[in-house]
XYZ file of C-alpha atoms in Angstrom:
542
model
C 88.865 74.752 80.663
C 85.484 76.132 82.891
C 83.351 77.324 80.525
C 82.756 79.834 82.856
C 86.475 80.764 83.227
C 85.870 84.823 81.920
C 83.054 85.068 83.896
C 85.060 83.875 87.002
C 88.307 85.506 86.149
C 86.120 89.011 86.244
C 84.580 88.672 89.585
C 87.824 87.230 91.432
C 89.381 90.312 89.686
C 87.302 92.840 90.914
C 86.902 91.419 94.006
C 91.168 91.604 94.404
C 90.984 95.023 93.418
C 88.495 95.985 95.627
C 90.619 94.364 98.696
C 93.504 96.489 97.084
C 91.926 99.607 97.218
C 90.189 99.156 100.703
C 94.069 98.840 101.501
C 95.483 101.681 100.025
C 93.224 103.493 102.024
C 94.447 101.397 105.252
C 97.969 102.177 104.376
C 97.787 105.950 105.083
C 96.543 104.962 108.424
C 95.610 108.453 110.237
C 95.826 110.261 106.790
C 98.176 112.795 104.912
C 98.026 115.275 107.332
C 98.882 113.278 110.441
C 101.680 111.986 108.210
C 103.140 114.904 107.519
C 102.694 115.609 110.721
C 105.138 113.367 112.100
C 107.370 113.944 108.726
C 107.980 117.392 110.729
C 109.077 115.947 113.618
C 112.355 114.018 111.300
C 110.210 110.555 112.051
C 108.958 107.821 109.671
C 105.784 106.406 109.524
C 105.284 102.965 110.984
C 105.070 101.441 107.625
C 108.686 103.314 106.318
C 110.309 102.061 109.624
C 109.318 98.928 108.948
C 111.049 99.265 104.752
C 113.816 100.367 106.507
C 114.695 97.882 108.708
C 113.785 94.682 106.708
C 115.886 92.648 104.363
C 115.649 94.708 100.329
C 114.175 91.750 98.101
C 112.405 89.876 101.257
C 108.870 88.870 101.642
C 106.614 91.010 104.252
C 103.654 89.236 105.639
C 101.726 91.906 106.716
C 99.494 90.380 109.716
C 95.979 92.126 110.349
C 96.031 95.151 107.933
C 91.817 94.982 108.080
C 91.947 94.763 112.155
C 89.662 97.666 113.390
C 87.921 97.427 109.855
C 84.790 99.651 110.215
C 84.752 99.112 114.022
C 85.416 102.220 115.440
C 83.643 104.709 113.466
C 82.171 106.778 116.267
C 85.993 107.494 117.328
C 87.193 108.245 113.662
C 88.313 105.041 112.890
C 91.007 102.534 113.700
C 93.428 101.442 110.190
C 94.486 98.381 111.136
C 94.456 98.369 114.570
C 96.510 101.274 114.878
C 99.637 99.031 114.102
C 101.693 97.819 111.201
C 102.921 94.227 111.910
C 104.147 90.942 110.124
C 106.663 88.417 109.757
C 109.880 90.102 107.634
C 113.425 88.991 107.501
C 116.338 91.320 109.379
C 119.804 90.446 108.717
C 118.473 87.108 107.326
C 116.664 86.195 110.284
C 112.559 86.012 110.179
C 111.246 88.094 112.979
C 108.196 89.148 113.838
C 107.743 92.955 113.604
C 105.442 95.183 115.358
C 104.995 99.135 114.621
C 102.590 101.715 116.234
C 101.235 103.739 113.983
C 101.574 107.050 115.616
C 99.194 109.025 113.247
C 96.192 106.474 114.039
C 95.073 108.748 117.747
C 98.762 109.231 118.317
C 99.369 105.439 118.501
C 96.761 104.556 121.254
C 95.461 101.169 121.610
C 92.147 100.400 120.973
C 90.615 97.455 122.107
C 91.664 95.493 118.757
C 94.917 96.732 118.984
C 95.462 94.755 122.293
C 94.216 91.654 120.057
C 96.754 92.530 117.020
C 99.685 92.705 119.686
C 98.556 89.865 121.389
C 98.260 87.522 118.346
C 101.468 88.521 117.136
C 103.224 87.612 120.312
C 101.450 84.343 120.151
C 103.131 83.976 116.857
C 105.972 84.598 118.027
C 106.076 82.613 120.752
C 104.306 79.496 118.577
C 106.776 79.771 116.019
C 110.240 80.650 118.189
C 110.602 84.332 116.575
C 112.930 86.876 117.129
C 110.281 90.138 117.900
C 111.109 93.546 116.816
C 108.953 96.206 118.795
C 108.915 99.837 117.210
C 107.448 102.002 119.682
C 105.969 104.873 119.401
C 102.380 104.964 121.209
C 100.435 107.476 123.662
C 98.638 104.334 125.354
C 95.612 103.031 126.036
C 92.543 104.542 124.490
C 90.927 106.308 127.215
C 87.217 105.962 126.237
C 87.483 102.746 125.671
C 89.373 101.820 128.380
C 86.871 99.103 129.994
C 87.248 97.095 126.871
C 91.574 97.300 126.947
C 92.337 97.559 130.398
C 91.367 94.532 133.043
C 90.447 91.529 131.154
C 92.714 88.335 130.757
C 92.978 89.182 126.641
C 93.792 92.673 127.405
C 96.357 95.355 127.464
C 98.204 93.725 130.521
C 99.099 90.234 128.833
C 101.313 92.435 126.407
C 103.572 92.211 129.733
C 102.832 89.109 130.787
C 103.661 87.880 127.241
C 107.038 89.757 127.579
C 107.859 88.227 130.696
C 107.086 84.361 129.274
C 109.164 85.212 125.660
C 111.999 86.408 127.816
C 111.964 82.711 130.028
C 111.464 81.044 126.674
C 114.606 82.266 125.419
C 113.176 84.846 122.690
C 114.761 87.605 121.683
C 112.382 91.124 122.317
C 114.315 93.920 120.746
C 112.500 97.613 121.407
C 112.953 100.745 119.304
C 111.663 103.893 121.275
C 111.107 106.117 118.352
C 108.491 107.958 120.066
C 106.192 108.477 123.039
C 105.894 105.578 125.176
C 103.645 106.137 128.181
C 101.962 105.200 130.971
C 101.631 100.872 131.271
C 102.871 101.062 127.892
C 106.210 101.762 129.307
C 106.854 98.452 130.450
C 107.146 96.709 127.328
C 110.595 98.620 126.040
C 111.966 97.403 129.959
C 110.660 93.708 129.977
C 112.535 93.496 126.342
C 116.039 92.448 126.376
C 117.138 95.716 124.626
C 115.720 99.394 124.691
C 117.240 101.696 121.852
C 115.820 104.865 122.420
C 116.190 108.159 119.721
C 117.028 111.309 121.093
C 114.505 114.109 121.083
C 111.108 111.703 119.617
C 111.805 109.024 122.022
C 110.331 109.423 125.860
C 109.442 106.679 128.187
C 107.467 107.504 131.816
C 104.773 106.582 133.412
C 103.166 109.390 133.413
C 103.591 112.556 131.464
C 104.594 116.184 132.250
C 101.092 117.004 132.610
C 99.599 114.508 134.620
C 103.036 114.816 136.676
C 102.098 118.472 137.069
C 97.689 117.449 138.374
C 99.552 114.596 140.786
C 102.413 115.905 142.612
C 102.468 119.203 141.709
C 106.139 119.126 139.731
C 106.698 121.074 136.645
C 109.089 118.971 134.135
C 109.707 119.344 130.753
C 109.209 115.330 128.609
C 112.703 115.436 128.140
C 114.141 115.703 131.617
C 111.152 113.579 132.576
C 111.877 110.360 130.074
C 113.877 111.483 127.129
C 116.605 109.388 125.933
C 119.792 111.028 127.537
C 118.465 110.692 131.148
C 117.079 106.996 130.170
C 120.852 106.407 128.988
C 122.493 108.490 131.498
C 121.041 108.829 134.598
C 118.308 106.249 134.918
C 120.071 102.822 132.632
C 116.627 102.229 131.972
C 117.947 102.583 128.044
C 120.913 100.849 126.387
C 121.787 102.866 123.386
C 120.357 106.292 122.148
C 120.427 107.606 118.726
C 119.972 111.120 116.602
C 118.421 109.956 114.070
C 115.994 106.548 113.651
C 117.765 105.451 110.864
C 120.496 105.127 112.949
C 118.756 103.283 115.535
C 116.928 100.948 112.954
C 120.851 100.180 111.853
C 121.612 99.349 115.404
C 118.204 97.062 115.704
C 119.385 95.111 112.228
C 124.004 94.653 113.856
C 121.987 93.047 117.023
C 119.511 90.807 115.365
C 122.507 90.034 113.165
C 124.083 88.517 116.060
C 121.247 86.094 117.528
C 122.326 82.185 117.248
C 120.775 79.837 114.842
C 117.351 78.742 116.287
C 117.455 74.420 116.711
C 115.067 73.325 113.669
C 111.699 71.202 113.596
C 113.256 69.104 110.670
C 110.553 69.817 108.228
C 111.580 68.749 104.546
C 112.056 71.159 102.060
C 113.852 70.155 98.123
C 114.741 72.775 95.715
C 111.574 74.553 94.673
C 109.636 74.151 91.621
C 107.332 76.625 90.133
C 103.806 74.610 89.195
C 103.407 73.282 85.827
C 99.861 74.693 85.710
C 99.370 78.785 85.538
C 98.710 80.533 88.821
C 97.185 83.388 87.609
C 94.163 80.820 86.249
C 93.041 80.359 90.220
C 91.403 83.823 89.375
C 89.284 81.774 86.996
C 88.739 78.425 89.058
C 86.208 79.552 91.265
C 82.681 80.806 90.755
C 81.249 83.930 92.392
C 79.173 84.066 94.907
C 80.552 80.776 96.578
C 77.448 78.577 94.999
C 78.183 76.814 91.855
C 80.623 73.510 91.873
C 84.353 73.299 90.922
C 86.690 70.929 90.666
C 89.347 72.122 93.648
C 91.913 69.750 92.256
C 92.406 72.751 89.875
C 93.235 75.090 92.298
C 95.888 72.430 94.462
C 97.491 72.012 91.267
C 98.208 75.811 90.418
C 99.484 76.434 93.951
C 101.444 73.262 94.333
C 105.156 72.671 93.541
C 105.187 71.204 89.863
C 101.522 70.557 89.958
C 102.093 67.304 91.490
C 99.424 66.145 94.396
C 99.926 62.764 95.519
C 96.345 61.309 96.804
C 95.451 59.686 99.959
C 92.505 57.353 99.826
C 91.527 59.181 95.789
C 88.702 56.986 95.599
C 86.881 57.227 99.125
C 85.041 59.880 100.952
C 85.668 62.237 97.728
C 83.934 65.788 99.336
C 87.666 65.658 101.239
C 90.109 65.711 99.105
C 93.625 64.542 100.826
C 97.191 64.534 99.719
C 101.001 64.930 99.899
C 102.353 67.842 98.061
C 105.327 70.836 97.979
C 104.712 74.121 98.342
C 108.059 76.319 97.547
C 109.458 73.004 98.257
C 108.592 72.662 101.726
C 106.380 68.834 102.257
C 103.084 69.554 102.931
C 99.868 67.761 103.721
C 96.840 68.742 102.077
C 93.100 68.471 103.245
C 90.958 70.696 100.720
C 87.021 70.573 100.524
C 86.004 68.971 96.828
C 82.866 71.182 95.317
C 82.099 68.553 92.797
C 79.396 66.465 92.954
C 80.890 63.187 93.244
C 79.269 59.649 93.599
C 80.434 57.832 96.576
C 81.469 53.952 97.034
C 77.820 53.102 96.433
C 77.403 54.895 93.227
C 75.370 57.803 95.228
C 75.483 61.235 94.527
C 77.008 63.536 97.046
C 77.066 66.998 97.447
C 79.992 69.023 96.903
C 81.575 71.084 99.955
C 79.667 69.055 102.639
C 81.326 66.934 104.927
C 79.999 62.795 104.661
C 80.852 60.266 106.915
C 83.415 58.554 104.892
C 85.533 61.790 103.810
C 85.397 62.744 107.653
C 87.001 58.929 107.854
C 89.641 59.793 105.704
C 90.610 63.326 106.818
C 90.632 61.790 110.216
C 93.047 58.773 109.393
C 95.356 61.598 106.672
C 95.593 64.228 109.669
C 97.038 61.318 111.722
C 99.447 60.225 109.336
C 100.861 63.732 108.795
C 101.268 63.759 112.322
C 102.925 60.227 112.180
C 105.200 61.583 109.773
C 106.229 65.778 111.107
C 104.279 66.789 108.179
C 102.558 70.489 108.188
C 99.243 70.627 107.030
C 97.780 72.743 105.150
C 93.681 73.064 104.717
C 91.334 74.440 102.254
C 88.026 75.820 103.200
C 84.934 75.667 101.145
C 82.887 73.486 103.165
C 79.297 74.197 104.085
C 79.055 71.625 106.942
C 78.627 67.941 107.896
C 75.336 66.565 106.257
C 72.354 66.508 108.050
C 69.097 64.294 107.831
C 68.102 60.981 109.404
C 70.458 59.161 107.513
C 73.368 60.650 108.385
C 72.441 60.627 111.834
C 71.757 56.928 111.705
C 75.095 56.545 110.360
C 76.842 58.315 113.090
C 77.630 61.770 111.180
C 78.188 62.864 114.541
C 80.318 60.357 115.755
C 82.618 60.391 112.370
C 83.002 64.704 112.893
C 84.283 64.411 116.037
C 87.108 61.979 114.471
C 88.073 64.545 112.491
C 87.256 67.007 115.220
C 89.458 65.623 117.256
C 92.680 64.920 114.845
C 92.590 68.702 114.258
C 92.260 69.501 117.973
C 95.422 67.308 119.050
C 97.350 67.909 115.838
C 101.139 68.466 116.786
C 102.317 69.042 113.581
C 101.769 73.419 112.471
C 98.461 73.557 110.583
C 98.211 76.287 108.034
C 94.167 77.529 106.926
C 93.016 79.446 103.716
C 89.447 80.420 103.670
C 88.648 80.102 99.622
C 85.310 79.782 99.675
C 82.762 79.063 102.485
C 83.648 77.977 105.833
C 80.199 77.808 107.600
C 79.201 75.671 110.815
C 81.173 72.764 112.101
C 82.909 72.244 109.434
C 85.081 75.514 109.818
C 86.028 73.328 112.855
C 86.348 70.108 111.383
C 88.900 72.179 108.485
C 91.050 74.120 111.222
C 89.259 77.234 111.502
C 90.973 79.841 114.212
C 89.202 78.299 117.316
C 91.819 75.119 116.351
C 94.663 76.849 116.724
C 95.994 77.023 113.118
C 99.547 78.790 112.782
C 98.241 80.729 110.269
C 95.089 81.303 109.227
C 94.297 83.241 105.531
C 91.480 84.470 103.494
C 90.677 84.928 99.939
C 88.505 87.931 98.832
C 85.772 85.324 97.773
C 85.442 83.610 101.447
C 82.629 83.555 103.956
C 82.415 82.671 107.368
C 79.442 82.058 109.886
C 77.600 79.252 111.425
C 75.712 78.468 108.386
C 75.101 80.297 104.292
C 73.009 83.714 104.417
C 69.922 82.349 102.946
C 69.404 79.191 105.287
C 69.934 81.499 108.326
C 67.735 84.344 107.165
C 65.085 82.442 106.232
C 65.552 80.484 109.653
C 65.429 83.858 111.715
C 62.790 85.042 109.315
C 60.439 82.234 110.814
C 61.395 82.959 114.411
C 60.890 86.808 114.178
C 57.562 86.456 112.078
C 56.265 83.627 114.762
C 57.395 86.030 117.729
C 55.086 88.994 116.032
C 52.101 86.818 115.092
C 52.248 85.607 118.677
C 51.584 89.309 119.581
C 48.418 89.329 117.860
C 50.225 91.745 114.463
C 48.961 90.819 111.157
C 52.159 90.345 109.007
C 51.788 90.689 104.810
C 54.010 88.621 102.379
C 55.089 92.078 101.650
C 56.216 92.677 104.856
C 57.908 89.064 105.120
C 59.873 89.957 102.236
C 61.483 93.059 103.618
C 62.134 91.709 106.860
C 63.934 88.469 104.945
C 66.000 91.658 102.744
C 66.994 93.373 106.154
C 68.025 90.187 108.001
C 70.001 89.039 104.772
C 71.828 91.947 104.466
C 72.765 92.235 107.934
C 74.034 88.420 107.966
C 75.992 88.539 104.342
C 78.054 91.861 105.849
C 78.600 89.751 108.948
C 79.829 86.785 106.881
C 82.193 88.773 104.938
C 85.894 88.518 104.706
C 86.767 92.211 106.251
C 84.036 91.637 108.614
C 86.211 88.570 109.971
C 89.590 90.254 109.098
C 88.096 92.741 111.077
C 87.853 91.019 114.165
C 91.106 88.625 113.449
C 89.291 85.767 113.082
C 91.738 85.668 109.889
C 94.956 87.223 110.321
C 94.794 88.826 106.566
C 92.601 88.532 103.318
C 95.453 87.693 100.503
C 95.631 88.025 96.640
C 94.826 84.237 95.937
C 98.193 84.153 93.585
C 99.875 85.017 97.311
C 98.529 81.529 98.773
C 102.067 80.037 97.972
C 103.914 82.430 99.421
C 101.794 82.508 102.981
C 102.453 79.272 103.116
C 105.347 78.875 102.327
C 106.470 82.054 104.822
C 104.614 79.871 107.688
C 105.976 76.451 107.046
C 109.595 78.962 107.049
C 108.352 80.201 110.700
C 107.125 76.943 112.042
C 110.307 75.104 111.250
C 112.130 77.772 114.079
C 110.305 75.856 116.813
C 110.543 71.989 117.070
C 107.830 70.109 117.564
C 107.700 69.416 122.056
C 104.394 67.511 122.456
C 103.557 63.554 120.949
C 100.469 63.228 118.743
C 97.756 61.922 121.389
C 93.793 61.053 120.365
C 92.538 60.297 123.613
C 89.374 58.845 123.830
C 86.715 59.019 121.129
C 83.736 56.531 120.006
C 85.004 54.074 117.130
């Protein structure tokens, strides 16, 4: 056992309870008031609907919970985005849900919202999922509208999005269980169903009082877009309801319905639990992201009867690769070692950086995954390729983009947890969210910029200082020192897990005893949507 196990069981604790309670917070969204609010109004809350309507006794993978994350305080704040979304299972059938949150500024989209929706319909569409929309929104965020509105990642593709799942052959099921408004109310039309409940559920394009500044007409919302003259006058609507329960029961009889999707093929046996405690990850890994560990530890308490099968065990050892199960689904592993481990020529190497030879055999592993329709899954806590003339003269470069390039064309899904650092190229090289990974998961302990808070702030430390010398000001050691604080500080917030969860460069920061059920939930997705493209290299220096 670490002798450092208490130590590290502490901080991973505390750090899992902060994420819990920043959450709890999250999970009241607009706050008690604007809940009971819309309690007044006989409507849910956007987390309730969502209890409601999934399978009792199912996982929820809540997507983006941190989006908005200390973004938008000038406007009050966003809670995650202003939406509650996942993957959860109706009538047996994984779908992907999405839920305005109605007391977040009446549901409005922010400019991360559009980026929530977005990546959810790419899951959808990636993984060949069955999308539940509950609807309840004002629209776009009017002073921020510049940053929602026009662009190519913005508001718009929601539609566009619609339009391409409907060609695809995806089910888009919409619940109008409140206000839906203005460009917004094209989504409930482009979906293939629009349940609608009567008196909380309106859809126009504009409402009775812009109606009233345009043309002049006086109109109350319900004559205007309510769901009786949706259902009975326009068709716009297929079924209306009196209560939402009752339309929630109607959304769970059609998905109950939908054929079987065809299957990828991916091999699952019968699930074992792993022989090795889970709840000792909390002890595996040191704070702060800086001492060595052996990750073999943490494979084996995640993997399916702590059994990991290694490819190449004695070469390139800062990479470890291997065959595994996770909740008996086949798996490939690539996972960054932290050890310092000698290599073929009895040198020492550094643990968590990237070496020629374990870029070699992450390369030639990714490929045979691919060879085989095996989904990978990879483990950050890599600080890079290494650097210095020797390296270079041994083609560091040349061996990265190998790897580089396996991840790049990689057919097969590729599921990413963030452990520990995932700095520089080497969040590339391990399937960071520029790769395209299905999935892509942090851990309360990981970090994620170009390079590790004290390299870069003492590297902007020289730039600024030489900039303000070169102006002729006359800079202490004293000074230096508070200048390195301030640029430190900045960069570790930016580096942080919310600050990336944030911004969904990770789709959620997870309880680290949760990693086997993410991935397990993904592989589960993935498997909806057979594999259509041939693993291809193309060209790349030997």
């Amino acid at each position: 056992m670490n002798p450092d196990f208490n130590k590290n069981e502490d901080a991973m604790k505390m750090a899992v309870s902060q994420m819990n309670r920043l959450f709890e917070n999250i999970k009241l969204g607009g706050g008690k008031k604007a809940i009971e609010k819309q309690r007044e109004k006989n409507k849910l809350t956007a987390r309730e609907r969502i209890e409601y309507l999934i399978d009792k006794e199912t996982p929820f993978i809540e997507i983006g919970s941190f989006a908005g994350f200390e973004m938008y305080e000038a406007e009050g704040g966003c809670p995650a985005g202003g939406t509650v979304a996942g993957l959860g299972y109706v009538s047996g059938r994984q779908c992907v849900i999405l839920a305005n949150d109605q007391t977040v500024k009446a549901g409005a989209w922010f400019p991360i919202t559009g980026k929530k929706n977005l990546r959810m319909q790419e899951i959808a569409m990636e993984n060949n999922l069955p999308v539940i929309y509950l609807v309840d929104s004002a629209g776009v965020y009017l002073p921020l509208q510049d940053e929602i509105f026009p662009d190519k990642e913005h508001f718009g593709r929601v539609f566009r999005n619609n339009a391409r799942m409907s060609a695809m052959g995806i089910t888009q099921i919409a619940a109008v269980l409140g206000a839906c408004v203005a460009g917004g109310a094209y989504l409930p039309i482009m979906s293939d169903e629009t349940l609608m409940v009567e008196g909380n559920g309106s859809i126009y394009l504009a409402g009775p009082y812009l109606v009233k500044a345009a043309i002049g007409e006086v109109v109350d919302a319900e004559t205007l877009g309510g769901a009786s003259m949706h259902n009975e006058i326009s068709g716009i609507a297929d079924y209306k309801f009196a209560t939402e329960q009752d339309c929630l029961n109607q959304v769970k009889k059609i998905i109950s319905k939908i054929a079987e999707p065809a299957s990828a093929g991916f091999n699952r046996a019968k699930p074992i639990a792993p022989q090795k405690k889970p709840g000792e990850i909390y002890g595996m890994l040191p704070p702060g992201n800086v001492k060595p560990y052996d990750m073999l530890e943490i494979i084996e308490r995640i993997v399916d009867n702590s059994e990991f099968d290694q490819f190449k065990e004695h070469y390139g050892k800062t990479i470890l690769c291997g065959y595994a199960r996770v909740d008996g689904w086949a798996v490939g592993i690539v996972a960054n070692q932290r050890l310092v481990m000698k290599n073929k020529k009895g040198e020492l190497q550094m643990g968590g950086v990237i070496y020629n030879d374990s870029a070699d055999k992450a390369a030639r592993f990714i490929m045979n995954c691919n060879q085989k329709k095996i989904p990978l899954v990879f483990l950050h806590d890599v600080t890079g390729f290494m650097v210095g003339s020797r390296s270079e003269q041994s083609g560091i470069i040349k061996d990265g983009a190998k790897m580089v390039n396996a991840v790049a064309n990689s057919v097969v899904p590729k599921i990413s947890i963030v452990i520990g650092n995932s700095y520089g190229a080497g969040n590339y090289a391990m399937c960071g969210k520029a790769y395209d990974p299905r999935f892509i998961y942090a851990w309360p302990s990981a970090k994620i910029a170009v390079m590790g808070g004290e390299q870069a702030a003492k590297t902007m430390l020289q730039i600024q200082v030489s900039g303000l010398k070169a102006k002729g000001e006359k800079i202490t050691p004293e000074d230096e020192q508070a200048l390195l604080d301030e640029i430190k500080g900045k960069y570790e917030k930016q580096t942080s897990p919310y600050y990336a969860a944030a911004r969904l460069w990770v789709d959620e920061i997870i309880d680290p005893l949760d990693t086997r059920k993410v991935i397990s939930e993904g592989i589960a997705a993935a498997n909806n949507q057979p594999l259509m493209a041939e693993f291809k290299l193309g060209v790349f220096q030997v």
